[in-house]
Amino acid sequence: MPTLGSCSFYFPLKVSMAWVAVILAGGKGVRMRSRLPKVLHPVAGQPMVAHVVNALEGLELSRRLVVLGPQTQAVREQLGDGLSYALQPEPLGTGHALLCARDALDGKVDSLLVLAGDVPLLRAETIRALVERHVSSRAIITMLTARTQQTDGLGRVVRDGAGRVTAIVEEREATPAQRQIDEINSGIYCFQASWLWPNLAKLSKSPSGEFYLTDLVQMAVESGQGVESVEASSFQEVMGVNNRIQLAQAEAAMRQRVRERLMLSGVTIIDPLSTFIDASVEIGEDTVIYPNTTIQGRTVIGEGCRIGPGSIIIDSQIGDDCRILASVVEGSVLEEHVEMGPFCHIRPESHLGKRVHLGNFGEVKKSRLGPGVQMGHFSYIGDAQIGANVNIGAGTITCNYDGVRKNPTFIGDDAFIGSDSMLVAPLRIGARAITGAGSVVNKDVPDDMLAVGVPARLRAKGQKADDGQASAEATPEAQSGEDT
Ligand code: UD1
Ligand code: CA
């Protein structure tokens, strides 16, 4: 909410004024050399056009309309139905794209905010400053500009002796002197709709065969109407991505921005340059991220965790005080105080309860491990439901696949699975049951029973073996044979 102290962020539009935002994304993006539409190329894990949409948050807009071409319809699937869409049947230029928006904008529109879909670093504050200037100046066009030495391919802002904007000249049409101009057009503008619509229809083709939106600036100046401009605080923020070199530059800048946001909110990042965190990730205070770590997608990490070095976390929820050392966690939930690593792989749809401990080389897939489960050394648990405080000895494997189906394994609370147990699913092992080291368990084990051998035979705990050898009431450590 705006406060008196931050009134520059207040968006002073009257409700009676209808504002719409139009995002142009109908171009082919040929310079990307890609099958994927340009604006869907991800930057810090999100399509660049999604960053542009996010930057509109907080503005009072009656509509957000995206102009798409026949080859960029996939954008609609990504952005969803919360936005409106218009079709530009052929990519005849930015001026033509905005003309295509017109028909889709039925109803009353007083002012338009027009943006390109390829400026992922644009910040909401900058858009607000542009809109505020447009409202306060009553100009018919207010454009966002920036200063840079990297002017290649960009439209230059031409001003008269008094510093007033007179035109935007595209690089292809610019004279050598105009090419020296270091103020560029960002491709982001506000327009007064009543002036825009009739004049947009008057645009003529440029020598390159496209209808340039930028030609409107000179038309406005020639008709004696004011064109205002706002200079962005950095060029980087309005940098359009046209090729994969610029994509990498945008990626680096966005990732640095994400790291800085997290560090300012209380996350320690030991080595920012080797830490890759998507814009969508949330991390709690006092969590420390060690080097060579990647955190992606819809991941939420709690407070006081230690993540990495060398961990990859994707689309997962990690509770407070977890430790994830050199491990991969995908699409899973970890409750508080879970520890793992080095070299664990938690695959999708897994749920690890409080204080679960996984040591070296553990793989868990689509399984639920109850609180306090211990699995110290090289084991595979797939399609299993494991109760509280179960010990899983070294080398234990759920043999969940019979060549046709994936079969489930159930293990009750406080069971003790000896080292190198092969649990042939479907299988149910009861609470407090024990499996002997090296056993191949292919039949259910009731609560409190012991299963030993290959294939495993059942005994009551404490019962002698058939051959008279002492066995059974072995301590769990002896059954496990495991060095913890
Ligand atoms: C445009 C500007 C240039 C500015 C630069 C800033 C024009 C003529 N030039 O050039 O002054 O410095 O942006 O980055 O406007 N699009 C359509 N339909 C089309 C063509 C483009 O929807 O027929 C969309 C694209 O998908 C893109 C945006 O408009 O999102 C900008 O198009 P692009 O081709 O990248 O323009 P630039 O050459 O970068
Ligand atoms: Ca561009």
Coordinates of N, CA, C and O in Angstrom, one line a residue, residues 34-130:
S34 N 15.4 -20.4 -33.6 CA 14.9 -21.3 -32.6 C 13.5 -21.7 -33.1 O 12.8 -21.0 -33.7
R35 N 13.1 -22.9 -32.7 CA 11.7 -23.4 -32.9 C 10.8 -22.8 -31.9 O 9.6 -22.7 -32.1
L36 N 11.4 -22.4 -30.7 CA 10.6 -21.9 -29.7 C 10.4 -20.4 -29.9 O 11.3 -19.7 -30.3
P37 N 9.1 -19.9 -29.8 CA 8.9 -18.4 -30.0 C 9.9 -17.7 -29.0 O 10.1 -18.1 -27.9
K38 N 10.4 -16.5 -29.5 CA 11.5 -15.8 -28.8 C 11.0 -15.5 -27.3 O 11.8 -15.8 -26.4
V39 N 9.8 -15.0 -27.2 CA 9.4 -14.5 -25.9 C 9.2 -15.6 -24.9 O 8.9 -15.4 -23.7
L40 N 9.2 -16.9 -25.4 CA 9.1 -18.0 -24.4 C 10.4 -18.6 -24.0 O 10.5 -19.4 -23.1
H41 N 11.5 -18.0 -24.5 CA 12.8 -18.5 -24.0 C 12.9 -18.1 -22.5 O 12.6 -16.9 -22.2
P42 N 13.3 -19.0 -21.7 CA 13.3 -18.7 -20.3 C 14.5 -17.8 -19.9 O 15.6 -17.9 -20.4
V43 N 14.2 -16.9 -18.9 CA 15.3 -16.1 -18.2 C 15.1 -16.4 -16.7 O 14.0 -16.2 -16.2
A44 N 16.1 -16.9 -16.1 CA 16.0 -17.3 -14.7 C 14.7 -18.2 -14.4 O 14.0 -18.0 -13.5
G45 N 14.5 -19.1 -15.4 CA 13.5 -20.1 -15.2 C 12.1 -19.8 -15.6 O 11.2 -20.6 -15.6
Q46 N 11.9 -18.5 -16.1 CA 10.5 -18.1 -16.5 C 10.6 -17.5 -17.9 O 11.5 -16.8 -18.2
P47 N 9.6 -17.8 -18.8 CA 9.6 -17.2 -20.1 C 9.7 -15.7 -20.0 O 9.2 -15.1 -19.1
M48 N 10.5 -15.1 -20.9 CA 10.7 -13.7 -20.8 C 9.4 -12.9 -20.8 O 9.3 -11.9 -20.0
V49 N 8.5 -13.3 -21.5 CA 7.2 -12.5 -21.6 C 6.5 -12.6 -20.2 O 5.8 -11.7 -19.8
A50 N 6.7 -13.7 -19.4 CA 6.1 -13.8 -18.1 C 6.7 -12.7 -17.2 O 6.0 -12.2 -16.3
H51 N 8.0 -12.5 -17.3 CA 8.6 -11.4 -16.5 C 8.0 -10.0 -16.8 O 7.8 -9.2 -16.0
V52 N 7.7 -9.8 -18.1 CA 7.1 -8.6 -18.5 C 5.7 -8.5 -17.9 O 5.3 -7.4 -17.3
V53 N 4.9 -9.6 -17.9 CA 3.6 -9.6 -17.3 C 3.7 -9.3 -15.8 O 3.0 -8.5 -15.2
N54 N 4.7 -9.9 -15.2 CA 4.9 -9.7 -13.7 C 5.2 -8.3 -13.4 O 4.8 -7.8 -12.3
A55 N 5.9 -7.6 -14.3 CA 6.3 -6.2 -14.0 C 5.0 -5.3 -14.1 O 5.1 -4.1 -13.7
L56 N 3.9 -5.8 -14.6 CA 2.7 -5.0 -14.6 C 1.9 -5.0 -13.3 O 0.9 -4.3 -13.1
E57 N 2.3 -5.9 -12.4 CA 1.6 -6.1 -11.2 C 1.5 -4.8 -10.4 O 2.5 -4.0 -10.3
G58 N 0.4 -4.5 -9.8 CA 0.3 -3.3 -9.0 C -0.3 -2.1 -9.8 O -0.7 -1.1 -9.3
L59 N -0.3 -2.2 -11.2 CA -1.0 -1.2 -12.0 C -2.5 -1.5 -12.1 O -2.9 -2.6 -12.2
E60 N -3.2 -0.4 -12.1 CA -4.7 -0.5 -12.2 C -5.0 -0.6 -13.7 O -5.1 0.5 -14.3
L61 N -5.1 -1.8 -14.2 CA -5.3 -1.9 -15.7 C -6.6 -2.6 -15.9 O -7.0 -3.5 -15.2
S62 N -7.4 -2.1 -16.9 CA -8.7 -2.7 -17.1 C -8.5 -4.0 -17.9 O -9.3 -4.9 -17.9
R63 N -7.3 -4.0 -18.6 CA -7.1 -5.2 -19.4 C -5.6 -5.4 -19.7 O -4.9 -4.4 -19.8
R64 N -5.1 -6.6 -19.9 CA -3.7 -6.8 -20.4 C -3.9 -7.7 -21.6 O -4.4 -8.8 -21.5
L65 N -3.5 -7.2 -22.7 CA -3.7 -7.8 -24.0 C -2.3 -8.2 -24.6 O -1.4 -7.4 -24.6
V66 N -2.2 -9.4 -25.1 CA -0.9 -9.9 -25.7 C -1.2 -10.1 -27.2 O -2.2 -10.8 -27.5
V67 N -0.4 -9.5 -28.0 CA -0.5 -9.7 -29.5 C 0.3 -10.8 -29.9 O 1.6 -10.8 -29.7
L68 N -0.3 -11.9 -30.5 CA 0.5 -13.0 -30.9 C 0.4 -13.2 -32.4 O -0.6 -12.8 -33.1
G69 N 1.4 -13.9 -33.0 CA 1.4 -14.3 -34.4 C 1.0 -15.7 -34.5 O 0.9 -16.5 -33.5
P70 N 0.7 -16.2 -35.7 CA 0.4 -17.6 -35.9 C 1.4 -18.6 -35.3 O 1.1 -19.6 -34.8
Q71 N 2.7 -18.1 -35.4 CA 3.8 -19.0 -34.8 C 4.0 -18.8 -33.4 O 4.9 -19.5 -32.8
T72 N 3.3 -17.9 -32.7 CA 3.6 -17.7 -31.3 C 2.4 -18.0 -30.4 O 2.4 -17.5 -29.3
Q73 N 1.5 -18.8 -30.9 CA 0.3 -19.2 -30.2 C 0.7 -19.9 -28.9 O -0.1 -19.9 -27.9
A74 N 1.8 -20.6 -28.9 CA 2.2 -21.3 -27.6 C 2.3 -20.4 -26.4 O 2.3 -20.8 -25.3
V75 N 2.5 -19.1 -26.7 CA 2.6 -18.1 -25.6 C 1.3 -18.1 -24.8 O 1.3 -18.0 -23.6
R76 N 0.2 -18.3 -25.5 CA -1.1 -18.3 -24.8 C -1.2 -19.5 -23.8 O -1.7 -19.3 -22.7
E77 N -0.7 -20.6 -24.2 CA -0.7 -21.8 -23.3 C 0.1 -21.5 -22.1 O -0.3 -21.9 -21.0
Q78 N 1.2 -20.8 -22.2 CA 2.1 -20.5 -21.1 C 1.5 -19.5 -20.2 O 1.6 -19.6 -19.0
L79 N 0.9 -18.4 -20.8 CA 0.4 -17.3 -19.9 C -1.0 -17.5 -19.4 O -1.4 -16.9 -18.4
G80 N -1.8 -18.4 -20.0 CA -3.1 -18.7 -19.5 C -4.2 -17.7 -19.8 O -4.0 -16.8 -20.5
D81 N -5.3 -18.0 -19.2 CA -6.5 -17.2 -19.6 C -6.7 -15.9 -18.8 O -7.7 -15.2 -18.9
G82 N -5.8 -15.6 -17.9 CA -5.9 -14.4 -17.1 C -5.7 -13.1 -18.0 O -6.0 -12.0 -17.5
L83 N -5.2 -13.3 -19.2 CA -4.9 -12.2 -20.1 C -5.8 -12.3 -21.3 O -6.3 -13.4 -21.6
S84 N -5.8 -11.2 -22.1 CA -6.5 -11.3 -23.4 C -5.5 -11.4 -24.5 O -4.3 -11.1 -24.3
Y85 N -6.0 -11.9 -25.6 CA -5.0 -12.1 -26.8 C -5.6 -11.6 -28.1 O -6.8 -11.6 -28.3
A86 N -4.7 -11.1 -28.9 CA -5.1 -10.7 -30.3 C -4.2 -11.3 -31.2 O -3.0 -11.6 -30.9
L87 N -4.7 -11.6 -32.4 CA -3.9 -12.2 -33.4 C -3.3 -11.2 -34.5 O -4.1 -10.4 -35.0
Q88 N -2.0 -11.3 -34.7 CA -1.5 -10.5 -35.8 C -1.2 -11.6 -36.9 O -0.2 -12.4 -36.7
P89 N -2.0 -11.6 -38.0 CA -1.9 -12.7 -38.9 C -0.5 -12.8 -39.6 O -0.1 -13.9 -39.9
E90 N 0.1 -11.7 -39.8 CA 1.5 -11.7 -40.4 C 2.3 -10.7 -39.7 O 1.8 -9.6 -39.3
P91 N 3.6 -11.0 -39.5 CA 4.5 -10.0 -38.7 C 4.9 -8.8 -39.6 O 6.0 -8.8 -40.1
L92 N 4.0 -7.9 -39.7 CA 4.3 -6.7 -40.6 C 4.9 -5.5 -39.8 O 4.8 -4.4 -40.3
G93 N 5.4 -5.8 -38.6 CA 6.0 -4.7 -37.9 C 5.3 -4.3 -36.6 O 4.1 -4.7 -36.4
T94 N 6.0 -3.6 -35.7 CA 5.4 -3.3 -34.4 C 4.1 -2.4 -34.5 O 3.2 -2.5 -33.7
G95 N 4.1 -1.5 -35.6 CA 3.0 -0.6 -35.8 C 1.7 -1.4 -36.1 O 0.6 -1.2 -35.6
H96 N 2.0 -2.4 -37.0 CA 0.9 -3.3 -37.4 C 0.4 -4.1 -36.3 O -0.8 -4.4 -36.1
A97 N 1.3 -4.6 -35.4 CA 1.0 -5.4 -34.3 C 0.0 -4.6 -33.4 O -1.0 -5.2 -32.9
L98 N 0.3 -3.4 -33.1 CA -0.6 -2.6 -32.3 C -2.0 -2.3 -32.9 O -3.0 -2.4 -32.2
L99 N -1.9 -2.2 -34.2 CA -3.2 -2.1 -35.0 C -4.1 -3.3 -34.7 O -5.3 -3.2 -34.6
C100 N -3.4 -4.5 -34.7 CA -4.2 -5.7 -34.5 C -4.8 -5.8 -33.1 O -5.8 -6.5 -32.9
A101 N -4.2 -5.1 -32.2 CA -4.7 -5.0 -30.8 C -6.0 -4.3 -30.7 O -6.9 -4.5 -29.9
R102 N -6.1 -3.3 -31.6 CA -7.2 -2.4 -31.6 C -8.6 -3.1 -31.6 O -9.5 -2.8 -30.8
D103 N -8.7 -4.0 -32.5 CA -10.0 -4.7 -32.7 C -10.4 -5.5 -31.5 O -11.5 -5.7 -31.1
A104 N -9.3 -6.1 -30.8 CA -9.6 -6.9 -29.7 C -10.0 -6.1 -28.4 O -10.5 -6.6 -27.5
L105 N -9.7 -4.7 -28.5 CA -9.9 -3.9 -27.4 C -11.3 -3.2 -27.5 O -11.4 -2.0 -27.6
D106 N -12.3 -4.0 -27.5 CA -13.6 -3.4 -27.6 C -13.9 -2.6 -26.2 O -13.2 -2.9 -25.3
G107 N -14.8 -1.7 -26.3 CA -15.0 -0.9 -25.1 C -14.1 0.2 -25.0 O -13.2 0.5 -25.8
K108 N -14.2 1.0 -23.9 CA -13.6 2.3 -23.8 C -12.1 2.1 -23.3 O -11.9 1.5 -22.3
V109 N -11.2 2.7 -24.0 CA -9.8 2.8 -23.6 C -9.4 4.2 -23.7 O -9.5 4.9 -24.7
D110 N -8.9 4.8 -22.6 CA -8.4 6.1 -22.6 C -6.9 6.2 -22.9 O -6.4 7.0 -23.7
S111 N -6.2 5.2 -22.3 CA -4.7 5.3 -22.4 C -4.2 3.9 -22.6 O -4.7 2.9 -22.0
L112 N -3.1 3.8 -23.3 CA -2.4 2.5 -23.5 C -1.0 2.5 -23.0 O -0.3 3.5 -23.2
L113 N -0.6 1.4 -22.4 CA 0.8 1.2 -22.1 C 1.2 0.1 -23.0 O 0.6 -1.0 -23.0
V114 N 2.2 0.4 -23.9 CA 2.6 -0.6 -24.9 C 4.0 -1.1 -24.6 O 4.9 -0.3 -24.3
L115 N 4.2 -2.4 -24.5 CA 5.5 -3.0 -24.2 C 5.8 -4.1 -25.2 O 5.0 -4.7 -25.8
A116 N 7.1 -4.4 -25.3 CA 7.6 -5.5 -26.1 C 7.7 -6.7 -25.1 O 7.8 -6.5 -23.9
G117 N 7.5 -7.9 -25.7 CA 7.6 -9.1 -24.9 C 9.0 -9.6 -24.6 O 9.2 -10.5 -23.9
D118 N 10.0 -8.8 -25.2 CA 11.4 -9.3 -25.1 C 12.3 -8.5 -24.2 O 13.4 -8.4 -24.4
V119 N 11.6 -7.9 -23.2 CA 12.4 -7.0 -22.2 C 12.2 -7.6 -20.8 O 11.6 -7.0 -19.9
P120 N 12.8 -8.7 -20.5 CA 12.6 -9.4 -19.2 C 13.1 -8.7 -18.0 O 12.6 -9.0 -16.9
L121 N 14.0 -7.7 -18.1 CA 14.6 -7.1 -16.9 C 13.8 -5.9 -16.5 O 14.2 -5.2 -15.5
L122 N 12.8 -5.5 -17.2 CA 12.0 -4.3 -16.9 C 11.4 -4.4 -15.5 O 10.8 -5.4 -15.1
R123 N 11.5 -3.3 -14.7 CA 11.0 -3.4 -13.3 C 9.7 -2.6 -13.2 O 9.5 -1.6 -13.9
A124 N 8.9 -3.0 -12.3 CA 7.6 -2.4 -12.1 C 7.7 -0.9 -11.7 O 7.0 -0.1 -12.2
E125 N 8.8 -0.5 -11.0 CA 9.0 0.9 -10.6 C 9.2 1.8 -11.8 O 8.7 2.9 -11.9
T126 N 9.9 1.2 -12.8 CA 10.2 2.0 -14.0 C 8.9 2.2 -14.8 O 8.6 3.3 -15.3
I127 N 8.1 1.2 -14.9 CA 6.8 1.3 -15.6 C 5.9 2.4 -14.9 O 5.3 3.2 -15.5
R128 N 5.9 2.3 -13.6 CA 5.1 3.3 -12.8 C 5.6 4.7 -13.1 O 4.8 5.6 -13.3
A129 N 6.9 4.9 -13.1 CA 7.4 6.2 -13.4 C 7.0 6.7 -14.8 O 6.6 7.9 -14.9
L130 N 7.0 5.8 -15.7 CA 6.6 6.2 -17.1 C 5.1 6.6 -17.1 O 4.7 7.6 -17.7

